[in-house]
One Martini backbone bead per residue (centre of mass of N, CA, C, O) as a GRO file, in nm:
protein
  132
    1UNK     BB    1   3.626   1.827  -4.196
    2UNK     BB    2   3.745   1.598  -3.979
    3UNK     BB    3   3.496   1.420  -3.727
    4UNK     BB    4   3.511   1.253  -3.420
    5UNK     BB    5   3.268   1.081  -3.194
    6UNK     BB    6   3.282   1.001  -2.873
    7UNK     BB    7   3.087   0.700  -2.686
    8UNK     BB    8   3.166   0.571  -2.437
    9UNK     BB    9   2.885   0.612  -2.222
   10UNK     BB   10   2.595   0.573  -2.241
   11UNK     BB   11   2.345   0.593  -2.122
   12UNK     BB   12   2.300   0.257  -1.943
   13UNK     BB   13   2.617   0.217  -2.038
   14UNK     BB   14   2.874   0.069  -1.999
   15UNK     BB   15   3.220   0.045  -2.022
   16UNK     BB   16   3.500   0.000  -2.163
   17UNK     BB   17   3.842  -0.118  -2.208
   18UNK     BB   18   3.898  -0.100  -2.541
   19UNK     BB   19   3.630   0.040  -2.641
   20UNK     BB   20   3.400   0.230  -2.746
   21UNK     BB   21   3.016   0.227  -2.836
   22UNK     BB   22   3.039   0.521  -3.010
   23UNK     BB   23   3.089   0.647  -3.336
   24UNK     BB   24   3.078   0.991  -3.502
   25UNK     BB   25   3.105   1.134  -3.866
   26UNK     BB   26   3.250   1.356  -4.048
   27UNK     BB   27   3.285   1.311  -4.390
   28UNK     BB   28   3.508   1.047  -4.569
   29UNK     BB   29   3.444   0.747  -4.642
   30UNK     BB   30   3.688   0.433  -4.540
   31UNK     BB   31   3.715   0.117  -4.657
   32UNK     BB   32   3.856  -0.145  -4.539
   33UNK     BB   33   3.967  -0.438  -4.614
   34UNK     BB   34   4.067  -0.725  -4.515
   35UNK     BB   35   4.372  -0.808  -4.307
   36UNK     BB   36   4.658  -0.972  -4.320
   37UNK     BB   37   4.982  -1.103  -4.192
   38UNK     BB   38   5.129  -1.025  -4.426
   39UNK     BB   39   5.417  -0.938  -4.579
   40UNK     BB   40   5.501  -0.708  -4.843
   41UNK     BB   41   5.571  -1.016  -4.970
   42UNK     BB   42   5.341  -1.232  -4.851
   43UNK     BB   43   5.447  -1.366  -4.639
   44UNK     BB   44   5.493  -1.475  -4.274
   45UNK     BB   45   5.451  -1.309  -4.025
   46UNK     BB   46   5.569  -1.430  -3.704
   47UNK     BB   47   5.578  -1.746  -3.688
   48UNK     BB   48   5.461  -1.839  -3.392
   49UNK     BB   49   5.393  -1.485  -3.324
   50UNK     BB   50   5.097  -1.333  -3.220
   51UNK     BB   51   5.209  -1.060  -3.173
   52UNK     BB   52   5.335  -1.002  -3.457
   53UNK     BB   53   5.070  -1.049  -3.636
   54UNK     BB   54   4.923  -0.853  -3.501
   55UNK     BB   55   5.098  -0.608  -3.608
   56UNK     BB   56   5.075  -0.668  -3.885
   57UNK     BB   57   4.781  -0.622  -3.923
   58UNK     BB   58   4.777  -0.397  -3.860
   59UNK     BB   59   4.964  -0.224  -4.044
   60UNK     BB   60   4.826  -0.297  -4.299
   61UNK     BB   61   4.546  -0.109  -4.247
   62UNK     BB   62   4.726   0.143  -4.232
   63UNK     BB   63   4.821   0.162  -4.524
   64UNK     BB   64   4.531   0.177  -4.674
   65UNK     BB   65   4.429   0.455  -4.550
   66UNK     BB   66   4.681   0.614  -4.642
   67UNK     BB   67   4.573   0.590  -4.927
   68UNK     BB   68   4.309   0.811  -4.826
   69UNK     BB   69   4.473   0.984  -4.603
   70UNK     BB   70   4.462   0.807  -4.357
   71UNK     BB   71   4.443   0.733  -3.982
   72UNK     BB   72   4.373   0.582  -3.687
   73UNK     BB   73   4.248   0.845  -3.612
   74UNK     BB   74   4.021   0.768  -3.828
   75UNK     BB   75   3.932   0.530  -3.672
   76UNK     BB   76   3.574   0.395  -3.593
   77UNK     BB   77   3.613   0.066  -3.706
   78UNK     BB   78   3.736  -0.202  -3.597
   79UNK     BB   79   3.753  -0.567  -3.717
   80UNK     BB   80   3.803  -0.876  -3.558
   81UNK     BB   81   3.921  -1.186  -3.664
   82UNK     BB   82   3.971  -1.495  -3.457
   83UNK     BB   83   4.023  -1.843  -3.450
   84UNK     BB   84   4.190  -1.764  -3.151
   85UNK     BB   85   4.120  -1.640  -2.825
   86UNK     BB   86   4.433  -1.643  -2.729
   87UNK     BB   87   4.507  -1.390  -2.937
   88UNK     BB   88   4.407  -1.123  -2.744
   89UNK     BB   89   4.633  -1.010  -2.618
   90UNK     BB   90   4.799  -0.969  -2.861
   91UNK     BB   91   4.584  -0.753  -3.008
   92UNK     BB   92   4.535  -0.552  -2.758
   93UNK     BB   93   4.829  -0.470  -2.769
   94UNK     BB   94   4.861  -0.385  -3.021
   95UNK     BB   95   4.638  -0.181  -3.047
   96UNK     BB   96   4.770   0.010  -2.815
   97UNK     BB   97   4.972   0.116  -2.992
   98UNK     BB   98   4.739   0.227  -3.244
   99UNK     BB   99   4.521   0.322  -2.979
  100UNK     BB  100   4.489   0.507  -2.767
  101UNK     BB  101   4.235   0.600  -2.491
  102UNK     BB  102   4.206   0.895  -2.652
  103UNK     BB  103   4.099   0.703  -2.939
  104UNK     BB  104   3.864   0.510  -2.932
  105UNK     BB  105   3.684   0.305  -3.099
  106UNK     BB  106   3.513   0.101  -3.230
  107UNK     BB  107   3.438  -0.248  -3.181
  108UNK     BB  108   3.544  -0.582  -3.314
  109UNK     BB  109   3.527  -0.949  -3.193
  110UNK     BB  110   3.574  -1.252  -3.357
  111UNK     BB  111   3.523  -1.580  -3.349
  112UNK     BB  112   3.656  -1.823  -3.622
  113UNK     BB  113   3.683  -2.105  -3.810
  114UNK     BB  114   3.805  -1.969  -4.042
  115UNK     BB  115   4.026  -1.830  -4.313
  116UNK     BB  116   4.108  -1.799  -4.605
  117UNK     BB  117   4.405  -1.832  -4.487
  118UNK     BB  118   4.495  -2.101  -4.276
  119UNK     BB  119   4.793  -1.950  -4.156
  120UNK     BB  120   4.625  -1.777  -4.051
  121UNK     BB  121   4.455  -1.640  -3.741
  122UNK     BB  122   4.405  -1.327  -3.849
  123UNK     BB  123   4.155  -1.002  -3.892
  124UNK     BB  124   4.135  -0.718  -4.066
  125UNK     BB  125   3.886  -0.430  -4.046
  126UNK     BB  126   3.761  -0.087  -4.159
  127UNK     BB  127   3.649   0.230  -4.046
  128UNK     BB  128   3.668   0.560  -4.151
  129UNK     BB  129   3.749   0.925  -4.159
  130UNK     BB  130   3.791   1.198  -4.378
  131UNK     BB  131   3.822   1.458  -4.570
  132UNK     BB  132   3.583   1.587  -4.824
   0.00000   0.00000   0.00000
């Protein structure tokens, strides 16, 4: 049976506001690698539309944990990483869709300087925790 524990603010460390501190879970390890926001058929989803974008990377990794049994309940870290911090309310938003704040992950979020495919503008990878 898979247990995720979150632990929203350990002693000495404040809360966060949109993500846990630490999450630890038993059960089967699921690596997402990075996913970015075509859509279904490789196009460019949202085309200048920060938003749309960002929802479409969120639902990209949904997609892919549940090809191993998991969902977003299942997701202990995602990671995100953004050309432009411009676009964090945009994916802060996306993120509040598929990830209430009574099942916040651990989580990271980078700007880099691009990415692979340069019309894209954020990508997502995830670590999830499935039943053994």
């Amino acid at each position: 049976m898979t247990h995720l524990t979150r632990l929203p603010a350990p002693d000495g460390v404040a809360p966060a506001a949109q993500y846990t501190r630490a999450v630890t879970g038993t059960g089967r390890l699921v690596a997402v690698s990075g996913r970015l926001p075509p859509d279904e058929d490789g196009g460019i989803a949202g085309e200048g539309d920060a938003g749309a974008r960002a929802r479409q990377v969120l639902e990209n990794p949904e997609r892919c944990p549940a090809a191993a049994g998991a969902t977003f309940d299942d997701v202990m870290k995602p990671a995100c990483c953004v050309t432009d911090t411009a676009h964090g309310p945009a994916v802060r938003a996306a993120r509040a869709e598929h990830l209430p704040d009574g099942r916040l992950p651990a989580a990271s979020a980078v700007q880099v300087a691009g990415l692979v495919r340069p019309e894209f503008p954020l990508e997502v990878e995830a670590l999830a925790v499935v039943d053994a």
